[in-house]
Every structure is written in structure tokens, then in C-alpha cells.
Coordinates of C-alpha atoms in Angstrom, one line a residue:
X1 CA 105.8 51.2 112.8
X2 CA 106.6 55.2 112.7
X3 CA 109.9 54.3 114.8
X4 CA 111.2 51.8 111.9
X5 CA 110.0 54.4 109.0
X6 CA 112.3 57.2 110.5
X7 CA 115.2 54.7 110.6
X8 CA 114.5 53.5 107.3
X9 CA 114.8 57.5 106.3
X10 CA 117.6 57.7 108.2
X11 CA 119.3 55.1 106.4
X12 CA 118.5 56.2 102.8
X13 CA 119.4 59.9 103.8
X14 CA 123.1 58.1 105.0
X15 CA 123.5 56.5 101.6
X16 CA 123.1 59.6 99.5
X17 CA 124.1 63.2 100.7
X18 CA 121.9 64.2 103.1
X19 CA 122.9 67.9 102.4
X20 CA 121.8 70.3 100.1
X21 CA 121.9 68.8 96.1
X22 CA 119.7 71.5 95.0
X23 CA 122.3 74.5 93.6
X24 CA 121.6 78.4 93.3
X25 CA 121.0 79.1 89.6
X26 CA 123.3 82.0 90.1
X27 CA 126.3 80.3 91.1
X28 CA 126.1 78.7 87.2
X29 CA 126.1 82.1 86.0
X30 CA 128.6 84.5 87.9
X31 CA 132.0 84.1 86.8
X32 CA 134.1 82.2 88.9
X33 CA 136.8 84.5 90.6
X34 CA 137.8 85.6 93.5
X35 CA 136.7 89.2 92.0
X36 CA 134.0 89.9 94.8
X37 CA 132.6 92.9 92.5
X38 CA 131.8 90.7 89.4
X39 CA 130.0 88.2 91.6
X40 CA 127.7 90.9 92.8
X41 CA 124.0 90.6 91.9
X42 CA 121.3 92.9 91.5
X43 CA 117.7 92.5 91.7
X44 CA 115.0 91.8 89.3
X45 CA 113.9 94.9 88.8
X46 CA 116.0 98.3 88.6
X47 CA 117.5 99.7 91.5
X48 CA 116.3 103.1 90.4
X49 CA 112.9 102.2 91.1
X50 CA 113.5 102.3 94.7
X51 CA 114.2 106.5 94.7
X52 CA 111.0 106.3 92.2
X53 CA 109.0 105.1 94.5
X54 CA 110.3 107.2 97.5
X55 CA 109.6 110.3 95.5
X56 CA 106.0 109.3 94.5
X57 CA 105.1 108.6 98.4
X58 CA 106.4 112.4 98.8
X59 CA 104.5 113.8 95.7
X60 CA 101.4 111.9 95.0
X61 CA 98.6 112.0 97.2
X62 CA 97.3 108.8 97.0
X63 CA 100.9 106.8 97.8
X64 CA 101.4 109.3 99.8
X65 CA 98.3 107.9 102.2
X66 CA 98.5 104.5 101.3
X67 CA 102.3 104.8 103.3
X68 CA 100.8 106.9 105.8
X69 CA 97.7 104.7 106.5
X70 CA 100.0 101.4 106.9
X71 CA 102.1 102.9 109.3
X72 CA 99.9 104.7 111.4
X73 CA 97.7 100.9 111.5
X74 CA 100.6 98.9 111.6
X75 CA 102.7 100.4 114.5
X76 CA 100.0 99.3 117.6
X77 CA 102.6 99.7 120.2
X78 CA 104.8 96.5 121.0
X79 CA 105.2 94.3 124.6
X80 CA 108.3 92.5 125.7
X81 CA 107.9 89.0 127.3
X82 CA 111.0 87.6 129.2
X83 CA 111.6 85.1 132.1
X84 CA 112.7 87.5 134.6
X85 CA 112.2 90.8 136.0
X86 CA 115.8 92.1 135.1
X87 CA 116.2 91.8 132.0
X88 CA 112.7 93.3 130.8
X89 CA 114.2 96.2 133.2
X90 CA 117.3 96.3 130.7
X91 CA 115.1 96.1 127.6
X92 CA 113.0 99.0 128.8
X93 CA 115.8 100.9 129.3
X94 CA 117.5 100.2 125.7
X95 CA 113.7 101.0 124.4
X96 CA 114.6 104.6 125.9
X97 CA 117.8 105.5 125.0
X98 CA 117.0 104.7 121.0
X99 CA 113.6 106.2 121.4
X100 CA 112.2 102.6 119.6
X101 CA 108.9 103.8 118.9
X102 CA 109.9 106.2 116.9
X103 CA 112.4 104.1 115.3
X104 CA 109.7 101.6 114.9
X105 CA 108.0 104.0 112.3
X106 CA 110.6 104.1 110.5
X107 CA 111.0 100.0 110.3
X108 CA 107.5 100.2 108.8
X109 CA 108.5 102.8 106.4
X110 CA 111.3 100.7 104.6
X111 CA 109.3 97.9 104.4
X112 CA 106.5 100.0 102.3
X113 CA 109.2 101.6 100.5
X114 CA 111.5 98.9 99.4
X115 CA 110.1 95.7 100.7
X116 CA 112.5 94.6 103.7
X117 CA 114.5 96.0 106.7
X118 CA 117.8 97.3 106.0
X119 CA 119.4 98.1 109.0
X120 CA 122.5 98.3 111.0
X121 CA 122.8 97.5 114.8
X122 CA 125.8 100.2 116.2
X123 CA 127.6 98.0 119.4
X124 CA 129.4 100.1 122.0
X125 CA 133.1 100.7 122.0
X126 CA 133.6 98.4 124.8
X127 CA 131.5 95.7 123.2
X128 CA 129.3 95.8 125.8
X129 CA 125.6 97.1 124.6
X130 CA 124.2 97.7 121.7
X131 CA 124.5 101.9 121.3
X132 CA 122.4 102.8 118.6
X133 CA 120.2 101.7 115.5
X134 CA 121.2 102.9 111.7
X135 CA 118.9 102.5 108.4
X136 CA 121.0 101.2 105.9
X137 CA 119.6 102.1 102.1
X138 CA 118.4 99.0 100.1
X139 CA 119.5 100.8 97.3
X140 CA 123.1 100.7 98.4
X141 CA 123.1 96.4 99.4
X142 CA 124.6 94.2 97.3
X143 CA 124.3 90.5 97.6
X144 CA 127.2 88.0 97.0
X145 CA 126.3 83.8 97.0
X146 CA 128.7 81.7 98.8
X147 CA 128.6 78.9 97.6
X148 CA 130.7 76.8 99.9
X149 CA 128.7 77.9 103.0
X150 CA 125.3 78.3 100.4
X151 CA 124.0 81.7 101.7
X152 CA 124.0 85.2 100.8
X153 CA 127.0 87.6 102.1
X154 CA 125.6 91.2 102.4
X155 CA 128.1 94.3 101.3
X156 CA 126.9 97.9 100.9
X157 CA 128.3 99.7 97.6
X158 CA 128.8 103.8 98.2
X159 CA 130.1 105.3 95.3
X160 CA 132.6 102.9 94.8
X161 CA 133.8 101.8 98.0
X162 CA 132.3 98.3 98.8
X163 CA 132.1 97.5 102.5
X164 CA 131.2 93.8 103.7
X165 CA 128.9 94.1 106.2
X166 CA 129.3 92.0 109.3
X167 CA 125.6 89.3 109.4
X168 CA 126.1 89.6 113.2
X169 CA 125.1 93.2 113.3
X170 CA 123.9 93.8 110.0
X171 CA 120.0 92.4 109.3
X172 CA 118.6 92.5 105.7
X173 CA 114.6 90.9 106.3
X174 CA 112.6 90.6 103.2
X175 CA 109.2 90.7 103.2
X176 CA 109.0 88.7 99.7
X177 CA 111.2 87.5 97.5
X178 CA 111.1 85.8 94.2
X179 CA 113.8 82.1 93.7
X180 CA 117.0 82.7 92.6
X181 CA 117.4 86.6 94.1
X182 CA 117.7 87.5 98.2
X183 CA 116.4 91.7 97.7
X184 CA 112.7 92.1 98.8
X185 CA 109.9 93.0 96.5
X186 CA 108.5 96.6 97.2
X187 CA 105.1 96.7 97.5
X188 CA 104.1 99.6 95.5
X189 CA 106.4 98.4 92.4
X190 CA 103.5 97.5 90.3
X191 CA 102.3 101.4 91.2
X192 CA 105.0 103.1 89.1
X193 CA 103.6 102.3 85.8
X194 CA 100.9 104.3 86.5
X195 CA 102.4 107.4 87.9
X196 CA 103.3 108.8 84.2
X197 CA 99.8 108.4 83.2
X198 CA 98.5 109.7 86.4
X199 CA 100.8 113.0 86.2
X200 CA 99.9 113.9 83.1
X201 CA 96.3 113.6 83.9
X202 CA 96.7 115.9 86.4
X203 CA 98.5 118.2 84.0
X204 CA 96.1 118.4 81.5
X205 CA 93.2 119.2 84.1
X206 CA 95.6 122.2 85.4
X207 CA 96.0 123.6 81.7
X208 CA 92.2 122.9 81.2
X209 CA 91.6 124.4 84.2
X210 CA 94.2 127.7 83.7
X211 CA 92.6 128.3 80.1
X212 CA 89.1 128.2 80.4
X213 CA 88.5 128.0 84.0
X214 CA 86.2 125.9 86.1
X215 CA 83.5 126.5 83.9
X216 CA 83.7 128.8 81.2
X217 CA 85.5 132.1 79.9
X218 CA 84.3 135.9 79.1
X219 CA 83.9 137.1 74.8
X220 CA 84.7 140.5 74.8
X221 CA 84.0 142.5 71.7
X222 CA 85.4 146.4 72.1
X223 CA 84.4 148.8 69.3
X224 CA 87.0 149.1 66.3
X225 CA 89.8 151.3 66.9
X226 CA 89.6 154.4 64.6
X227 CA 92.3 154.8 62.7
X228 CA 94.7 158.1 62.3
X229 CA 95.5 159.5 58.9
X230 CA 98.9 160.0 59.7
X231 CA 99.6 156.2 60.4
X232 CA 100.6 153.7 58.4
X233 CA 98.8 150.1 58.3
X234 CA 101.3 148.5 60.1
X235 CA 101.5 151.0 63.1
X236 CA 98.0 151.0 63.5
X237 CA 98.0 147.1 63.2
X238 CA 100.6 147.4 66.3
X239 CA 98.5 149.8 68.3
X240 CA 95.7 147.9 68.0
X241 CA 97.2 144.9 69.1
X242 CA 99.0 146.4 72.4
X243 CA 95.8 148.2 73.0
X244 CA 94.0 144.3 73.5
X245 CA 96.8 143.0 75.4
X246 CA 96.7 145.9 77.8
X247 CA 93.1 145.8 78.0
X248 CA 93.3 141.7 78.4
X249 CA 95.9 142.3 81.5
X250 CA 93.6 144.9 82.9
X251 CA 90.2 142.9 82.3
X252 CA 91.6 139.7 84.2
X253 CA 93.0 142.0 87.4
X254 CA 89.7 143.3 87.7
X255 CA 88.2 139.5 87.3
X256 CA 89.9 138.6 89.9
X257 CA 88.6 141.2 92.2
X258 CA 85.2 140.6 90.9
X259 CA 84.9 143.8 88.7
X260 CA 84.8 144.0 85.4
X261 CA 85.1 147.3 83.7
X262 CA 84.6 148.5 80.0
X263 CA 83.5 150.9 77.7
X264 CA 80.3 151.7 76.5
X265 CA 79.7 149.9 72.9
X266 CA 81.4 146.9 74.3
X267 CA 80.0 143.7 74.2
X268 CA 80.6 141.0 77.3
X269 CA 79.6 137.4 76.5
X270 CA 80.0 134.8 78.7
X271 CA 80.8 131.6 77.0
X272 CA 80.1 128.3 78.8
X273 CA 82.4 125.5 78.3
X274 CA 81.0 122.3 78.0
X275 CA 83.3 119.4 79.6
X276 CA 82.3 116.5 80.7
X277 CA 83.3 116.7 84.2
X278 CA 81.6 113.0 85.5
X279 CA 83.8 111.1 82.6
X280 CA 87.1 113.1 83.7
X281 CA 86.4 112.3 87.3
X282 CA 85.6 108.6 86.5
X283 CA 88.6 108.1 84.8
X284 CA 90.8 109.8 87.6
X285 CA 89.3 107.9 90.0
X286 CA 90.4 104.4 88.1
X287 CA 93.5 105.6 88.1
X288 CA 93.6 106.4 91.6
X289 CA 92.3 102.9 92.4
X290 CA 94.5 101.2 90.5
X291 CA 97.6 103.5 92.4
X292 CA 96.0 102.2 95.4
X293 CA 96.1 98.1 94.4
X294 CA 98.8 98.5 92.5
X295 CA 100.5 100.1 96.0
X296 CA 99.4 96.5 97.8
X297 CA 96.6 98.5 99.4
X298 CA 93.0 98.3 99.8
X299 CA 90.5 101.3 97.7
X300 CA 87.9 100.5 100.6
X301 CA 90.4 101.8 103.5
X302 CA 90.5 105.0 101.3
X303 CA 87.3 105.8 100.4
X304 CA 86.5 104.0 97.0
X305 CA 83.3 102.3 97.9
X306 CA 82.0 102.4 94.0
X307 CA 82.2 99.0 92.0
X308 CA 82.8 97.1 95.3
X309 CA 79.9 94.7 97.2
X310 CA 80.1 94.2 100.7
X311 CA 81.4 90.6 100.7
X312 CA 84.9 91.9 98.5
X313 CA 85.0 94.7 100.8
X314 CA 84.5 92.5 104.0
X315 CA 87.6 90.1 102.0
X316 CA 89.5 93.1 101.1
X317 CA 89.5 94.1 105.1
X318 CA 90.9 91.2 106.0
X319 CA 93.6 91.3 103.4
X320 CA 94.5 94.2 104.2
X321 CA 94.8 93.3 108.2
X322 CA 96.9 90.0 107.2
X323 CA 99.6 92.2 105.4
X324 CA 99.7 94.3 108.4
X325 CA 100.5 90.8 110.3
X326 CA 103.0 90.4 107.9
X327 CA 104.4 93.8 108.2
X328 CA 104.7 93.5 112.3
X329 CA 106.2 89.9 112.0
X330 CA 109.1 91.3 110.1
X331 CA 109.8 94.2 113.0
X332 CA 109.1 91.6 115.9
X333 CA 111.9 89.6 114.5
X334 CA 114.0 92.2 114.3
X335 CA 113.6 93.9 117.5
X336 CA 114.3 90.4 119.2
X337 CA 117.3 90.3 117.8
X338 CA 118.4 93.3 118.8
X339 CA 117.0 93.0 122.5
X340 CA 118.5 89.9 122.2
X341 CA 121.8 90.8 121.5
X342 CA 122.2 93.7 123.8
X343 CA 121.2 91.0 126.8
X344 CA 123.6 88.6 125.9
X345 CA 126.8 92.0 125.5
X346 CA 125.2 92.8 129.0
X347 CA 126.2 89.9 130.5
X348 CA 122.7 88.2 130.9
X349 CA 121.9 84.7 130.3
X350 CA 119.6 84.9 127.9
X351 CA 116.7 82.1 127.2
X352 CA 114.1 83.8 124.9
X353 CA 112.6 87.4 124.4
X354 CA 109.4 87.7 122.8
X355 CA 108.3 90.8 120.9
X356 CA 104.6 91.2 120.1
X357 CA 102.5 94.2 118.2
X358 CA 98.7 94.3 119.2
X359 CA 96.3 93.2 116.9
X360 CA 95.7 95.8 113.7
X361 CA 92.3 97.0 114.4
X362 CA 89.4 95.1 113.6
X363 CA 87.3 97.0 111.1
X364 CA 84.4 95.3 111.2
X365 CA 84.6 94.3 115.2
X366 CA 80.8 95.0 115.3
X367 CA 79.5 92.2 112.6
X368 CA 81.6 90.2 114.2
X369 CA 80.1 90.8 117.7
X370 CA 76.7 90.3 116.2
X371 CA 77.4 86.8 114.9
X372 CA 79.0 86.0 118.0
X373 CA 76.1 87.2 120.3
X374 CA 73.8 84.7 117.7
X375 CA 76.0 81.8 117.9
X376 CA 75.7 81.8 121.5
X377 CA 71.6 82.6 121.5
X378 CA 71.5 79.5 119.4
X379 CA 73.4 77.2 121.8
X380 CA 71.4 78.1 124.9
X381 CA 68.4 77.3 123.0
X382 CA 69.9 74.0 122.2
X383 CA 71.0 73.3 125.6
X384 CA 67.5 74.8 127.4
X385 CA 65.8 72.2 125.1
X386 CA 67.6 69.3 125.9
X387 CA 69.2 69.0 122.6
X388 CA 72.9 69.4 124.3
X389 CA 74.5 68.7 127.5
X390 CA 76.0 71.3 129.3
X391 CA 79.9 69.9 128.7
X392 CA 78.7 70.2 125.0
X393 CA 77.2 73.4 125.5
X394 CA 80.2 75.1 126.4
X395 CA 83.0 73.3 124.4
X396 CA 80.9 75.2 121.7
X397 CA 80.9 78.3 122.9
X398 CA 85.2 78.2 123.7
X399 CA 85.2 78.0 120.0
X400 CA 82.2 80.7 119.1
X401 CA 84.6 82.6 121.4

């Protein structure tokens, strides 16, 4: 029955074209020349965004964890599975001479930054090993659709020299994209709306902070300057002026020494400020959460604990794990392609290599240990009372385990 299905597909598939009938929305749109630089596309959103993004992981704390956090959890340290000995000898090597764990790092960091891997695989002179690895800057690709062969040709724009970049040694791997465009989605776009606000939070609280300090500021009264007959009104309006803002400049030295001096007569009044420090910490710290999720990262990991119940932050932990998955597929793919290719300019017959990450850690390994340790109480109870067999008993706890 299935066998006369698939040749009654078959057949069907024959009488129409059994390519591709679906088309590109963008090959509608470009002009059709053989002008390579008018059928360039850019992304959805501007490339601009990508050096405002990169600056806000150096500036703002928050970002700036959220990129250091993924890394540090993401890069587990990777294994190598081949067929034989040799060529995991070869690989090993490779892994030493471009220092790949450290390289690795920076794999993770593009994909925070600009949502893909951009880079470059240097071949020897002699064609005969791969020599080194470069990062190529998202900011700088440029996508052209080729229609006839229906995929996306890579070239990098500097300035404006456009070079076309060869797809057997040049990788571009998204992490997301959206129909119609190849560039990856960065996962801390959605953060950059809020960096504005967040900065000129911060620079309020400064000023605040410079003006009246933490909590309050010192009402000096000195005695009134006497007057001398032989000056006029405006003189004496001018020495009476320099005379405060000497005395001002003197005053806050001494503050900050913890002396205060003055004469007697004057009159030193401490005047409290009243700010309401819980509302300005509340709304910072909204802000900061929504950084955080707007970053594609979890408040929990960070400290935010407020607001949240223990079944979101239990969800939120595994969200956070899976885009860590995510994150390692995109390197393993890469790295076997480079290990890949230096076999194959080594001479090797190559079959499959295998690149694996360890498991991100498992936040909450000890619930899950407890549940575990129950589910398997509860089926020796079962089987002790006769309830279930002992083949039963232990196809159930293969899949407890």
C-alpha cells in the first residue's frame, strides 16, 4: 500500500516541476542587471545597530554580564569523535596550533553580538591544511540572491571595495532569521531601545547625587559683611560675593576631610533631602530587567528574583539552557567543517567528524535528583507488592533514568 503511494507521488511530482516553484520575494524587487552592487541587500533592521550593540556590551553593566554570563556557560569545552585514531591525532593538533578554545570564545561572542558566525577559514599556501581562523564583521557582509542556482552569494563591502567571498571557505551561520532576508537576528536588538532611557536614568541619579549628595546638604548662614564707607554699592556687592565663593571652595575641601570650619556667629544647618530612594531603585531595576529580556536573557541568572514564582523561574532555567543548545549547535557545525576540511587538504579519507559541547549546567540538578530518587521509591514499592513484574520494573526505571 505505502510502496504504490510513493509511486503515485512520484508520478505527480514527474508531471509538474518537481523543483522549487516557490520564488524569493527579493528577486521581484532588485533590479535586474548584471550590476552586482544594486542587487545587494541589507537587513531588516540597520546595520548601525550592530556597533550599537557592541558598545553597550562594553559600557552598560547589565549587557555587559548578560555577554559575559552566556559565554562563560556556553563554552563547556568540546570532544571530537572520528573513526580512527589518526585523524583525531590531526584534529588535536590543528586544535593547537589556532589555540580553538580560545577561538571558541570568540564564536560565542559573535553570536551574542550580531546573531551568527561570520568567519573566514585561512588555507595554506600549498593548499594543504587549513592555516588559520579570521572573524569576518557582520557588519561588513552583503548578501546577493542568485536566482538561477536559488541561494545566497556572500561578498564583504570595505569602504568601497566589494570582495566575493569564496562559500568553500567562507561560513555565514545564522542563529535566526526572518523569510525573505539571509543576516541573523541579534539577540539583544530589542535591548537598544532601552539603553537611551537607561542612560539618562543614570545621569540624572549622578546630578542628583553631585548636587545634594546621598542624603542631604549643609545651610550655612555667615554674619553680614560690614560695609566700608569708602566703597561703593557695587564693589561691596562684588566683595561680598567672592568672599562666599571662596568661603564655599574652602567649606567643601574641608567637608571632604571631615572638618568643617567657621566663624563664630555662623549658623550650620544641615538640611535633609527627602528622595524617595525605594521608587528610584524600583524603577531602575525594571529597566534593568527589561535590558536583561530584552538581551534574550534570563533576570533569574542575574539576580532579579522579585515578581518571579518558582514555576516561571524553574521555565525561565530551562529557556535559558535550550538557547545555550542553540548557541553550541551553531559552533559544532562550524568547527566540523573546519576539521573537516583540513582532513580532507591532509590527504585523509574522511567519513564523518563529530563535534560535541557538554551539557550547559543543570541549575536545578538537585530537584531533579529528588524526583528521580521518588520515582524509583515508588516503583520498588510497586514491584515488592506484586503490583509489577520485575521486566516492568525496570523498563520504568530506564525511562525515570
Amino acid at each position: 500500500m505505502l510502496k504504490k503511494l510513493f509511486e503515485k507521488l512520484k508520478d505527480a511530482l514527474k508531471k509538474k516541476d518537481a523543483g522549487r516553484l516557490s520564488v524569493e520575494p527579493v528577486s521581484v524587487l532588485l533590479p535586474q542587471t548584471k550590476d552586482i552592487r544594486s542587487r545587494l541587500v541589507d537587513p531588516r533592521f540597520p546595520r548601525t545597530a550592530l556597533y550599537e550593540i557592541e558598545r553597550a556590551v562594553f559600557t552598560n553593566p547589565v549587557l555587559s554580564q548578560v555577554h559575559n554570563l552566556v559565554i562563560n556557560l556556553a563554552n563547556t569545552g568540546h570532544t571530537v569523535e572520528t573513526d580512527r585514531e589518526e585523524l583525531k591525532e590531526e584534529i588535536t593538533r590543528l586544535a593547537e596550533t589556532l589555540n580553538m578554545d580560545a577561538f571558541i570564545n570568540t564564536l560565542f561572542s559573535q553570536i551574542i553580538l550580531y546573531g551568527c558566525i561570520s568567519a573566514e577559514i585561512v588555507v595554506s599556501d600549498k593548499v594543504d591544511a587549513v592555516q588559520k581562523l579570521v572573524r569576518v564583521h557582520p557588519s561588513t557582509i552583503y548578501f546577493a540572491y542568485d536566482q538561477e542556482k536559488d541561494l545566497w552569494k556572500p561578498y564583504q563591502m570595505v569602504s568601497d571595495k566589494l570582495v566575493e567571498l569564496n562559500p568553500h571557505t567562507y561560513m555565514y551561520i545564522p542563529l535566526l532569521t526572518v523569510d525573505g532576508s539571509p543576516y541573523g537576528i541579534p539577540p539583544m536588538l530589542a535591548s537598544l531601545s532601552l539603553l537611551d532611557t537607561t542612560d539618562a536614568l543614570i545621569t540624572e541619579l549622578k546630578s542628583l547625587a553631585n548636587k545634594l549628595g546621598l542624603i542631604g546638604f549643609l545651610d550655612i548662614t555667615f554674619p553680614q559683611l560690614q560695609r566700608s564707607p569708602s566703597e561703593t554699592e557695587a564693589e561691596y556687592q562684588e566683595r561680598a560675593r567672592k568672599f562666599l565663593q571662596d568661603t564655599a571652595q574652602d567649606i567643601a575641601e574641608n567637608i571632604s576631610k571631615g572638618v568643617l570650619l567657621h566663624f563664630e556667629g555662623t549658623q550650620v544647618e544641615f538640611k535633609e533631602v527627602s528622595v524617595s530612594a525605594g521608587g528610584l531603585k524600583e524603577v531602575l531595576q525594571t529597566i534593568e530587567k527589561w535590558l536583561i529580556e530584552g538581551a534574550k536573557g534570563q533576570p533569574a541568572l542575574l539576580g532579579f528574583s522579585e515578581g518571579y514564582t518558582e514555576t516561571w523561574a524553574t521555565v525561565s532555567l530551562h529557556i535559558f539552557v535550550s538557547q545555550l543548545k542553540n548557541y553550541q549547535r551553531l559552533v559544532e557545525r562550524f568547527l566540523e567543517y573546519v576539521y573537516k576540511l583540513h582532513l580532507t587538504l591532509r590527504g585523509y579519507d574522511v567519513s564523518d567528524v563529530n563535534v560535541s559541547f557538554a551539557e550547559p549546567p543543570d541549575f536545578r540538578a538537585k530537584e531533579e535528583e529528588e524526583v528521580i530518587k521518588l520515582r524509583a521509591e515508588s516503583i520498588a514499592t510497586l514491584l515488592q507488592a506484586g503490583v509489577i513484574s520485575a521486566e516492568e520494573a525496570r523498563k520504568l526505571l530506564e525511562e525515570v533514568l
